[in-house]
Short mmCIF file of C-alpha atoms (C1' of nucleotides) in Angstrom, two decimals:
data_model
loop_
_atom_site.label_atom_id
_atom_site.label_comp_id
_atom_site.label_asym_id
_atom_site.label_seq_id
_atom_site.Cartn_x
_atom_site.Cartn_y
_atom_site.Cartn_z
CA MET A 283 111.68 75.55 123.42
CA THR A 284 114.97 74.73 125.12
CA GLU A 285 116.55 72.31 127.49
CA ILE A 286 114.41 69.43 128.41
CA THR A 287 115.65 68.61 131.82
CA PRO A 288 113.43 70.62 134.16
CA GLY A 289 109.83 70.05 133.01
CA PHE A 290 107.77 66.93 132.41
CA ASP A 291 105.58 67.33 135.40
CA PHE A 292 102.60 68.81 133.63
CA ALA A 293 99.41 67.16 132.54
CA VAL A 294 97.54 68.33 129.49
CA SER A 295 93.81 68.12 129.17
CA ILE A 296 91.22 68.81 126.55
CA ASP A 297 88.00 70.62 127.27
CA CYS A 298 85.27 70.68 124.67
CA VAL A 299 82.60 73.25 124.15
CA LEU A 300 80.01 71.41 122.11
CA PHE A 301 77.36 73.67 120.72
CA GLY A 302 73.96 72.45 119.70
CA PHE A 303 70.81 74.03 118.39
CA ASP A 304 67.41 72.53 119.13
CA GLY A 305 65.43 74.78 116.84
CA THR A 306 64.94 77.45 119.44
CA GLU A 307 67.87 77.71 121.76
CA LEU A 308 71.62 77.51 121.67
CA LYS A 309 72.79 74.71 123.93
CA ILE A 310 76.04 73.29 125.12
CA LEU A 311 76.79 69.83 126.37
CA LEU A 312 77.71 69.58 130.03
CA ILE A 313 78.51 66.60 132.19
CA GLU A 314 77.87 66.15 135.86
CA ARG A 315 81.08 65.01 137.49
CA ASN A 316 81.21 61.83 139.49
CA GLU A 317 84.71 62.26 140.84
CA GLU A 318 86.73 64.60 142.93
CA PRO A 319 87.63 67.33 142.57
CA PHE A 320 84.35 69.11 141.92
CA LYS A 321 82.34 65.93 142.40
CA ASP A 322 78.65 66.61 141.57
CA TRP A 323 79.48 69.84 139.77
CA TRP A 324 78.64 70.52 136.17
CA ALA A 325 81.63 70.77 133.88
CA LEU A 326 82.64 70.86 130.27
CA PRO A 327 83.35 67.42 128.87
CA GLY A 328 87.04 66.84 128.84
CA ASN A 329 89.82 64.48 129.64
CA LEU A 330 93.55 64.14 129.92
CA VAL A 331 95.61 63.81 126.79
CA ASP A 332 97.31 60.44 126.55
CA HIS A 333 101.01 60.26 126.14
CA ASP A 334 100.84 58.78 122.69
CA GLU A 335 98.08 60.81 121.09
CA SER A 336 98.25 64.29 119.68
CA VAL A 337 96.18 67.02 121.18
CA ASP A 338 93.90 67.01 118.15
CA GLN A 339 93.47 63.25 118.29
CA SER A 340 92.69 63.48 121.95
CA ALA A 341 89.93 65.97 121.26
CA GLN A 342 88.44 63.60 118.69
CA ARG A 343 88.64 60.67 121.08
CA ILE A 344 86.94 62.56 123.87
CA LEU A 345 84.19 63.71 121.58
CA LYS A 346 83.63 60.17 120.41
CA GLU A 347 83.59 58.74 123.90
CA LEU A 348 80.92 61.19 124.87
CA THR A 349 78.68 61.31 121.87
CA GLY A 350 79.65 58.41 119.68
CA LEU A 351 80.31 60.90 116.90
CA SER A 352 83.43 60.89 114.81
CA ASP A 353 84.50 63.02 111.91
CA ILE A 354 83.13 66.10 113.55
CA TYR A 355 85.13 69.17 112.81
CA MET A 356 86.51 70.56 116.04
CA GLU A 357 88.54 73.68 116.22
CA GLN A 358 91.09 74.43 118.87
CA TYR A 359 90.73 77.95 120.17
CA TYR A 360 92.78 78.54 123.30
CA ALA A 361 95.06 77.00 125.89
CA PHE A 362 94.34 77.73 129.53
CA GLY A 363 97.40 77.64 131.70
CA ASP A 364 96.94 79.37 135.02
CA VAL A 365 98.92 77.86 137.84
CA ASN A 366 96.00 77.06 140.07
CA ARG A 367 93.35 76.22 137.58
CA HIS A 368 93.38 72.61 138.71
CA PRO A 369 93.47 71.85 142.43
CA GLN A 370 95.38 68.60 142.09
CA GLY A 371 98.34 69.56 139.98
CA ARG A 372 99.61 71.53 137.07
CA VAL A 373 97.20 70.90 134.24
CA ILE A 374 97.20 72.89 131.03
CA SER A 375 93.91 72.64 129.23
CA VAL A 376 93.52 73.03 125.51
CA ALA A 377 90.01 74.05 124.54
CA TYR A 378 88.11 73.04 121.42
CA TYR A 379 84.69 73.86 120.13
CA ALA A 380 82.46 71.99 117.76
CA MET A 381 79.03 72.52 116.34
CA LEU A 382 76.78 69.47 116.50
CA ARG A 383 73.50 68.64 114.85
CA LEU A 384 71.08 67.95 117.66
CA GLY A 385 67.72 66.40 117.28
CA GLY A 386 66.56 62.92 116.50
CA ASP A 387 69.23 60.43 117.25
CA LYS A 388 71.62 61.83 119.77
CA PRO A 389 72.81 58.81 121.66
CA LEU A 390 74.98 60.52 124.28
CA LYS A 391 76.91 57.31 124.66
CA PRO A 392 77.43 55.36 127.83
CA LEU A 393 79.71 57.63 129.79
CA SER A 394 82.87 56.59 131.45
CA SER A 395 82.57 56.53 135.20
CA TYR A 396 83.80 60.03 135.71
CA ALA A 397 80.47 61.53 134.74
CA LYS A 398 77.09 60.76 136.17
CA LYS A 399 75.33 62.11 133.15
CA ALA A 400 75.64 64.39 130.20
CA GLN A 401 73.04 66.93 129.27
CA TRP A 402 72.37 69.67 126.77
CA VAL A 403 71.98 72.92 128.63
CA ASN A 404 70.70 76.23 127.37
CA VAL A 405 73.63 78.64 127.07
CA ALA A 406 71.44 81.35 128.48
CA SER A 407 70.86 79.53 131.78
CA LEU A 408 73.95 77.70 132.87
CA PRO A 409 74.71 76.26 136.27
CA LYS A 410 77.93 77.08 138.08
CA LEU A 411 80.75 75.21 136.42
CA ALA A 412 83.73 73.34 137.82
CA PHE A 413 87.33 74.55 137.51
CA ASP A 414 87.73 77.56 135.21
CA HIS A 415 85.17 76.17 132.83
CA GLN A 416 82.97 79.23 132.83
CA ASN A 417 85.96 81.14 131.63
CA ILE A 418 86.75 78.56 128.98
CA LEU A 419 83.18 78.65 127.81
CA ASN A 420 83.06 82.43 127.66
CA LYS A 421 86.14 82.54 125.50
CA GLY A 422 84.60 79.89 123.26
CA LEU A 423 81.48 81.97 122.84
CA GLU A 424 83.56 85.00 121.93
CA LYS A 425 85.42 83.00 119.35
CA ILE A 426 82.39 81.65 117.58
CA LYS A 427 80.84 85.09 117.61
CA ARG A 428 83.76 86.28 115.56
CA ARG A 429 84.11 83.20 113.45
CA ILE A 430 80.50 82.78 112.46
CA LYS A 431 80.91 86.01 110.54
CA HIS A 432 83.43 84.39 108.22
CA LEU A 433 82.88 80.67 108.47
CA PRO A 434 79.84 78.51 107.76
CA LEU A 435 79.49 77.38 111.36
CA ALA A 436 75.74 77.82 111.37
CA PHE A 437 75.20 74.99 108.93
CA GLU A 438 77.07 72.53 111.10
CA LEU A 439 74.57 73.26 113.80
CA LEU A 440 71.51 72.78 111.61
CA PRO A 441 70.03 69.60 110.17
CA GLU A 442 70.99 68.76 106.62
CA LYS A 443 67.86 70.44 105.32
CA PHE A 444 66.86 73.66 106.96
CA THR A 445 64.82 76.78 106.44
CA LEU A 446 66.22 80.26 106.10
CA THR A 447 64.43 81.24 109.27
CA GLN A 448 66.36 78.57 111.12
CA VAL A 449 69.63 79.87 109.77
CA GLN A 450 68.67 83.32 110.90
CA SER A 451 67.82 82.05 114.38
CA VAL A 452 71.28 80.55 114.74
CA TYR A 453 72.94 83.80 113.74
CA GLU A 454 70.72 85.76 116.08
CA LEU A 455 71.46 83.47 119.01
CA ILE A 456 75.19 83.47 118.50
CA LEU A 457 75.52 87.15 117.74
CA GLY A 458 73.06 87.99 120.47
CA LYS A 459 70.97 90.36 118.42
CA LYS A 460 67.98 90.46 116.13
CA LEU A 461 68.56 90.69 112.41
CA ASP A 462 66.31 92.03 109.70
CA LYS A 463 64.62 89.20 107.86
CA ARG A 464 64.79 90.59 104.37
CA ASN A 465 68.33 91.81 104.63
CA PHE A 466 69.48 88.59 106.20
CA ARG A 467 68.02 86.48 103.41
CA LYS A 468 69.39 88.74 100.73
CA LYS A 469 72.85 88.48 102.21
CA ILE A 470 72.99 84.80 102.99
CA LEU A 471 71.69 83.94 99.54
CA SER A 472 74.15 86.33 97.90
CA PHE A 473 77.02 84.03 98.85
CA LYS A 474 75.45 81.35 96.68
CA VAL A 475 76.35 78.51 98.96
CA LEU A 476 72.78 77.48 99.74
CA LYS A 477 70.85 75.25 97.43
CA GLU A 478 67.11 75.67 97.38
CA LEU A 479 65.30 72.33 97.46
CA GLU A 480 62.00 71.37 95.87
CA GLU A 481 60.98 70.32 99.31
CA LYS A 482 59.05 72.08 102.04
CA GLN A 483 59.18 71.87 105.78
CA ARG A 484 56.82 69.26 107.24
CA GLY A 485 54.91 68.83 110.45
CA VAL A 486 54.45 72.47 111.24
CA SER A 487 51.06 73.94 111.99
CA PHE A 488 51.41 76.90 109.69
CA ARG A 489 52.69 77.70 106.26
CA ALA A 490 55.64 75.45 105.53
CA ALA A 491 58.92 77.07 104.55
CA THR A 492 61.18 76.05 101.70
CA LEU A 493 64.09 73.87 102.67
CA TYR A 494 67.69 74.58 101.74
CA LYS A 495 70.95 72.66 101.83
CA PHE A 496 74.44 73.94 102.42
CA ASP A 497 76.52 73.35 99.31
CA LYS A 498 79.99 72.57 100.59
CA ARG A 499 81.38 72.28 97.09
CA LYS A 500 80.42 75.81 96.19
CA TYR A 501 81.60 77.07 99.55
CA ASN A 502 85.05 75.62 99.05
CA LYS A 503 85.29 77.40 95.76
CA LEU A 504 84.81 80.78 97.40
CA PHE A 505 88.34 80.44 98.69
CA GLY A 506 89.78 83.80 99.47
CA LYS A 507 86.58 85.71 99.01
CA GLU A 508 85.40 86.79 102.39
CA ILE A 509 82.03 85.95 103.72
CA SER A 510 81.14 88.59 106.19
CA PHE A 511 78.22 89.31 108.46
CA MET B 38 89.29 67.35 132.62
CA THR B 39 89.03 64.21 134.69
CA GLU B 40 91.09 61.87 136.78
CA ILE B 41 94.52 63.04 137.53
CA THR B 42 96.35 59.83 137.94
CA PRO B 43 97.69 58.99 134.50
CA GLY B 44 99.29 62.17 133.17
CA PHE B 45 101.91 64.52 134.52
CA ASP B 46 104.62 63.48 132.16
CA PHE B 47 104.28 66.37 129.74
CA ALA B 48 106.37 69.46 129.41
CA VAL B 49 104.87 72.73 128.25
CA SER B 50 106.82 75.28 126.32
CA ILE B 51 106.26 78.74 124.98
CA ASP B 52 107.30 79.81 121.51
CA CYS B 53 107.22 83.46 120.56
CA VAL B 54 106.76 84.97 117.17
CA LEU B 55 108.08 88.48 117.62
CA PHE B 56 107.32 90.73 114.71
CA GLY B 57 109.29 93.82 113.94
CA PHE B 58 109.24 96.46 111.25
CA ASP B 59 112.41 98.24 110.21
CA GLY B 60 110.78 100.78 107.93
CA THR B 61 110.95 98.55 104.92
CA GLU B 62 110.57 94.94 105.81
CA LEU B 63 108.62 92.75 108.16
CA LYS B 64 110.99 90.85 110.40
CA ILE B 65 110.82 88.23 113.06
CA LEU B 66 113.25 87.50 115.82
CA LEU B 67 115.05 84.17 115.57
CA ILE B 68 117.69 82.61 117.75
CA GLU B 69 120.45 80.29 116.73
CA ARG B 70 120.38 77.33 119.04
CA ASN B 71 123.42 76.33 121.01
CA GLU B 72 122.07 73.06 122.35
CA GLU B 73 120.77 69.76 121.19
CA PRO B 74 118.41 68.96 119.72
CA PHE B 75 118.72 71.11 116.65
CA LYS B 76 121.99 72.61 117.76
CA ASP B 77 123.09 75.34 115.32
CA TRP B 78 119.62 75.59 113.81
CA TRP B 79 117.56 78.72 113.75
CA ALA B 80 114.46 78.60 115.92
CA LEU B 81 111.76 80.72 117.41
CA PRO B 82 112.67 82.05 120.82
CA GLY B 83 111.02 79.94 123.44
CA ASN B 84 111.43 78.09 126.65
CA LEU B 85 109.80 75.66 129.01
CA VAL B 86 107.09 76.87 131.32
CA ASP B 87 108.10 76.69 134.95
CA HIS B 88 105.99 74.76 137.36
CA ASP B 89 104.96 77.81 139.31
CA GLU B 90 104.26 80.32 136.57
CA SER B 91 101.23 80.62 134.37
CA VAL B 92 101.56 80.19 130.66
CA ASP B 93 101.01 83.91 130.15
CA GLN B 94 103.61 84.80 132.75
CA SER B 95 106.03 82.44 131.14
CA ALA B 96 105.60 84.16 127.81
CA GLN B 97 106.33 87.51 129.43
CA ARG B 98 109.39 86.13 131.17
CA ILE B 99 110.79 84.67 127.98
CA LEU B 100 110.22 87.86 126.10
CA LYS B 101 111.99 89.80 128.81
CA GLU B 102 114.91 87.43 128.96
CA LEU B 103 115.41 87.85 125.25
CA THR B 104 114.78 91.49 124.68
CA GLY B 105 114.75 93.14 128.04
CA LEU B 106 111.27 94.38 127.25
CA SER B 107 108.38 94.11 129.62
CA ASP B 108 104.80 95.26 129.37
CA ILE B 109 104.63 94.20 125.78
CA TYR B 110 101.26 92.96 124.77
CA MET B 111 101.56 89.35 123.68
CA GLU B 112 98.68 87.34 122.43
CA GLN B 113 98.40 83.60 122.62
CA TYR B 114 97.22 82.11 119.38
CA TYR B 115 97.60 78.37 119.29
CA ALA B 116 98.81 75.28 121.12
CA PHE B 117 100.87 72.79 119.16
CA GLY B 118 100.54 69.27 120.44
CA ASP B 119 101.69 66.67 117.97
CA VAL B 120 103.19 63.60 119.53
CA ASN B 121 106.54 63.84 117.84
CA ARG B 122 107.02 67.52 117.60
CA HIS B 123 109.86 67.35 120.08
CA PRO B 124 112.43 64.60 119.70
CA GLN B 125 113.19 64.33 123.40
CA GLY B 126 109.82 63.94 124.96
CA ARG B 127 106.24 65.01 124.97
CA VAL B 128 106.26 68.78 124.80
CA ILE B 129 103.17 70.86 124.14
CA SER B 130 104.03 74.30 122.89
CA VAL B 131 101.84 77.32 123.36
CA ALA B 132 102.53 80.01 120.79
CA TYR B 133 102.33 83.75 121.28
CA TYR B 134 102.92 86.65 118.99
CA ALA B 135 103.89 90.21 119.76
CA MET B 136 104.56 93.29 117.72
CA LEU B 137 107.72 95.13 118.71
CA ARG B 138 109.01 98.56 117.87
CA LEU B 139 112.35 98.04 116.26
CA GLY B 140 114.87 100.69 115.61
CA GLY B 141 117.11 102.73 117.81
CA ASP B 142 117.71 100.99 121.04
CA LYS B 143 117.07 97.31 120.69
CA PRO B 144 119.30 95.73 123.24
CA LEU B 145 118.69 92.05 122.48
CA LYS B 146 119.82 91.19 125.94
CA PRO B 147 122.60 88.85 126.87
CA LEU B 148 121.12 85.51 125.95
CA SER B 149 121.04 82.52 128.15
CA SER B 150 123.43 79.84 127.01
CA TYR B 151 120.91 78.00 124.95
CA ALA B 152 121.23 80.47 122.11
CA LYS B 153 124.34 81.59 120.32
CA LYS B 154 122.70 84.72 119.07
CA ALA B 155 119.41 86.34 118.30
CA GLN B 156 118.73 88.14 115.09
CA TRP B 157 115.97 89.91 113.25
CA VAL B 158 115.27 88.09 110.03
CA ASN B 159 113.21 89.18 107.08
CA VAL B 160 110.00 87.16 107.02
CA ALA B 161 110.36 86.88 103.28
CA SER B 162 113.69 85.07 103.47
CA LEU B 163 113.79 82.70 106.38
CA PRO B 164 116.24 79.90 107.02
CA LYS B 165 115.06 76.37 107.80
CA LEU B 166 113.72 76.31 111.31
CA ALA B 167 114.07 73.78 114.12
CA PHE B 168 111.23 71.58 115.36
CA ASP B 169 107.84 72.51 113.90
CA HIS B 170 108.68 76.17 114.11
CA GLN B 171 107.99 76.92 110.47
CA ASN B 172 104.52 75.62 111.09
CA ILE B 173 104.13 77.69 114.24
CA LEU B 174 105.31 80.75 112.40
CA ASN B 175 102.97 80.20 109.46
CA LYS B 176 100.01 79.96 111.76
CA GLY B 177 101.14 83.13 113.48
CA LEU B 178 101.29 84.95 110.19
CA GLU B 179 97.81 83.78 109.30
CA LYS B 180 96.52 85.02 112.62
CA ILE B 181 97.93 88.49 112.36
CA LYS B 182 96.68 88.74 108.79
CA ARG B 183 93.19 88.30 110.12
CA ARG B 184 93.65 90.30 113.25
CA ILE B 185 95.26 93.34 111.74
CA LYS B 186 91.95 93.92 110.02
CA HIS B 187 90.24 94.47 113.32
CA LEU B 188 92.94 95.35 115.79
CA PRO B 189 95.46 98.18 115.89
CA LEU B 190 98.45 95.87 115.59
CA ALA B 191 100.21 98.06 113.06
CA PHE B 192 100.80 100.83 115.57
CA GLU B 193 102.55 98.49 117.97
CA LEU B 194 105.04 97.81 115.23
CA LEU B 195 105.67 101.45 114.42
CA PRO B 196 107.55 104.09 116.39
CA GLU B 197 105.47 106.38 118.53
CA LYS B 198 105.40 108.98 115.78
CA PHE B 199 104.93 107.70 112.28
CA THR B 200 103.83 108.72 108.83
CA LEU B 201 100.77 107.44 107.04
CA THR B 202 102.99 105.91 104.42
CA GLN B 203 104.65 103.84 107.11
CA VAL B 204 101.31 102.62 108.36
CA GLN B 205 100.39 101.67 104.84
CA SER B 206 103.64 99.76 104.41
CA VAL B 207 102.90 97.68 107.46
CA TYR B 208 99.47 96.78 106.20
CA GLU B 209 100.83 95.96 102.78
CA LEU B 210 103.53 93.72 104.19
CA ILE B 211 101.22 91.82 106.48
CA LEU B 212 98.36 91.50 104.05
CA GLY B 213 100.77 90.73 101.26
CA LYS B 214 99.27 93.10 98.75
CA LYS B 215 99.48 96.69 97.55
CA LEU B 216 96.87 99.15 98.72
CA ASP B 217 95.69 102.33 97.09
CA LYS B 218 97.25 105.33 98.79
CA ARG B 219 94.28 107.67 98.76
CA ASN B 220 91.78 105.05 99.78
CA PHE B 221 94.01 103.77 102.51
CA ARG B 222 94.42 107.20 104.02
CA LYS B 223 90.75 107.98 103.80
CA LYS B 224 89.92 104.78 105.63
CA ILE B 225 92.55 104.81 108.32
CA LEU B 226 91.74 108.42 109.14
CA SER B 227 88.02 107.72 109.16
CA PHE B 228 88.40 105.67 112.35
CA LYS B 229 89.61 108.84 114.08
CA VAL B 230 92.20 107.09 116.18
CA LEU B 231 95.19 108.86 114.69
CA LYS B 232 96.24 112.26 115.90
CA GLU B 233 97.97 114.50 113.40
CA LEU B 234 101.00 116.19 114.91
CA GLU B 235 102.45 119.62 114.14
CA GLU B 236 105.64 117.83 113.47
CA LYS B 237 107.21 116.54 110.29
CA GLN B 238 109.45 113.64 109.54
CA ARG B 239 113.18 114.48 109.78
CA GLY B 240 116.34 113.25 108.16
CA VAL B 241 114.83 112.24 104.87
CA SER B 242 116.22 113.46 101.59
CA PHE B 243 112.89 114.42 100.11
CA ARG B 244 109.74 116.14 101.14
CA ALA B 245 109.06 115.29 104.78
CA ALA B 246 105.75 113.72 105.69
CA THR B 247 103.48 114.72 108.52
CA LEU B 248 103.78 112.64 111.65
CA TYR B 249 100.86 111.02 113.44
CA LYS B 250 100.33 109.34 116.79
CA PHE B 251 98.01 106.50 117.67
CA ASP B 252 95.43 107.72 120.15
CA LYS B 253 94.80 104.79 122.43
CA ARG B 254 92.19 106.68 124.38
CA LYS B 255 90.02 107.25 121.36
CA TYR B 256 90.60 103.71 120.19
CA ASN B 257 89.31 102.27 123.43
CA LYS B 258 86.16 104.29 123.08
CA LEU B 259 85.34 102.65 119.78
CA PHE B 260 84.41 99.55 121.73
CA GLY B 261 82.05 97.41 119.79
CA LYS B 262 82.31 99.35 116.60
CA GLU B 263 84.29 97.27 114.17
CA ILE B 264 87.40 98.49 112.51
CA SER B 265 87.71 96.61 109.31
CA PHE B 266 90.16 96.50 106.47
"C1'" DA C 111 118.28 126.71 88.82
"C1'" DT C 112 117.12 122.23 88.15
"C1'" DA C 113 116.22 117.45 88.95
"C1'" DT C 114 114.38 114.19 91.98
"C1'" DA C 115 111.45 111.66 95.03
"C1'" DA C 116 107.87 111.18 97.92
"C1'" DC C 117 103.86 113.95 99.84
"C1'" DG C 118 99.13 115.01 99.81
"C1'" DT C 119 94.77 115.54 97.90
"C1'" DG C 120 89.16 114.89 95.33
"C1'" DT C 121 85.64 113.10 92.58
"C1'" DA C 122 82.68 110.14 90.14
"C1'" DT C 123 81.04 105.36 89.97
"C1'" DT C 124 79.80 101.15 91.81
"C1'" DT C 125 78.69 98.25 95.47
"C1'" DT C 126 76.97 97.33 99.85
"C1'" DT C 127 74.21 98.27 103.69
"C1'" DT C 128 70.30 99.76 105.84
"C1'" DA C 129 65.49 100.73 106.91
"C1'" DC C 130 61.09 99.44 106.32
"C1'" DA C 131 55.55 96.66 105.75
"C1'" DC C 132 52.43 94.06 103.45
"C1'" DT C 133 50.38 89.99 100.91
"C1'" DA C 134 50.47 84.90 100.43
"C1'" DA C 135 49.99 80.35 102.06
"C1'" DG C 136 49.04 76.92 104.96
"C1'" DT C 137 46.77 75.02 109.45
"C1'" DA C 138 43.27 74.70 112.91
"C1'" DA C 139 39.10 75.64 114.93
"C1'" DT C 140 34.24 76.58 114.48
"C1'" DA D 130 33.11 77.04 104.15
"C1'" DT D 131 34.47 80.75 106.81
"C1'" DT D 132 37.46 82.70 109.87
"C1'" DA D 133 41.37 83.39 112.70
"C1'" DC D 134 46.04 82.65 113.24
"C1'" DT D 135 50.89 82.19 112.26
"C1'" DT D 136 54.84 82.26 109.62
"C1'" DA D 137 56.69 82.63 104.69
"C1'" DG D 138 58.20 85.37 101.32
"C1'" DT D 139 59.13 89.47 98.83
"C1'" DG D 140 61.23 94.94 96.79
"C1'" DT D 141 62.68 99.49 96.81
"C1'" DA D 142 64.67 103.72 97.93
"C1'" DA D 143 68.19 106.09 100.51
"C1'" DA D 144 72.58 106.20 102.73
"C1'" DA D 145 77.06 104.65 103.36
"C1'" DA D 146 81.15 102.47 101.95
"C1'" DA D 147 84.36 100.88 98.53
"C1'" DT D 148 86.72 101.51 94.48
"C1'" DA D 149 89.29 103.43 90.63
"C1'" DC D 150 92.07 106.85 89.29
"C1'" DA D 151 96.39 111.34 88.33
"C1'" DC D 152 98.64 115.41 89.23
"C1'" DG D 153 100.36 119.68 91.47
"C1'" DT D 154 103.28 120.45 95.84
"C1'" DT D 155 107.25 120.52 98.72
"C1'" DA D 156 111.50 119.53 100.44
"C1'" DT D 157 116.28 117.95 99.39
"C1'" DA D 158 120.41 117.41 96.73
"C1'" DT D 159 123.34 118.72 93.09
#
DNA sequence: ATATAACGTGTATTTTTTACACTAAGTAAT
DNA sequence: ATTACTTAGTGTAAAAAATACACGTTATAT
């Protein structure tokens, strides 16, 4: 931080890695661009930061414009600042991730003209992405791999009521490996942040599993104690 | 990432949290500003990113300008983007930390005119800082607290040859708590990344401790296995 | 010789992690 | 009603890791 004279010819953008879980697969939200550069390419949803909004506010605005959702917890995880990452000028991009509850009522709001459409895409089978977005996404994946070991990210991805098997699936997808069912349940229950409901899963063609809820209140009380997978 | 038209009126700066260890205390490098705004205040070393250098390159350049050191591993950890964080315009600051070996030959190069002087300051007794630098620093401290549990940051702070007690001191300072000597040694040696030397500490007025070296080669082979404190 | 200050070491206990497989419950088809 | 199918749900023993804890050793300084 020094003299001010030279700079002020940068743009700053936000790119969002929005994770979703459809019950089986880990997805991210991509848009198909309708403008140059990279017209017709798939890209992470993003936008330029306005002059009078903070970077965090900008991330919230962009999320809302795309999905209609507000009050979603987004976490900034890295700033991408290579000289040639944007073909039309010097653009620094600040990347955020968020975990969204898919399923049911995802509007995917009317998009601004810059995108033809938005779509949830399986993380395991992505198209080629515009700009350095593959790179941004990879770093995002790395981050949540680390953070899901300490933070209750999985529950943001799941519906309000969920089964333990679903929780396990989320961990397995993000960590990229199978976990032992009995040990997983023992561990996740040992944190005492899940509340067992009277209710069972419905609409499945086999034995219905017990539903659980994430108890935010109890989680907040853990404070300091480390959750660790 | 979208249309390009509106933006390009931002500046981007780097701020560096440079940690050092003098054998007793955890220090960071501060500069005393010689220019408005915040003339005469203490601040983190930093500077604006040039138009034709990447954010990472800029961090390296700034570090070199200040300390004469190159090839120091710096890690980006957060971008600060509040609207009013800089009184003279919209400046996004990307923060990096690095661990430096203090002691002996720290030149602290001739500073550019923007700083009157640079000085290592005990983290435990900091002056008021310019801009949002206290905030930037706090977040940096949080980050290394987490990361020192998984990454060999401590050895970057220590001289090439060090005693186990010194390693323990670094962990204690960063984690902010006392550790048990025997358990600490058992654990740190269990990772097998320290090489015991034939050599002993010199110039101390009590029993000299055995010196150790960090074995980067062995550390790199751990790959995947988690070091964890 | 003596005092001093940090060095260096081991064990027993508790906690956590891991490996591992079968019965129970519900649905669907015949 | 029986059967076949699919996932739910559960416990234990062994191994590994974490913790708590105290004293003789060695070098220096006086």
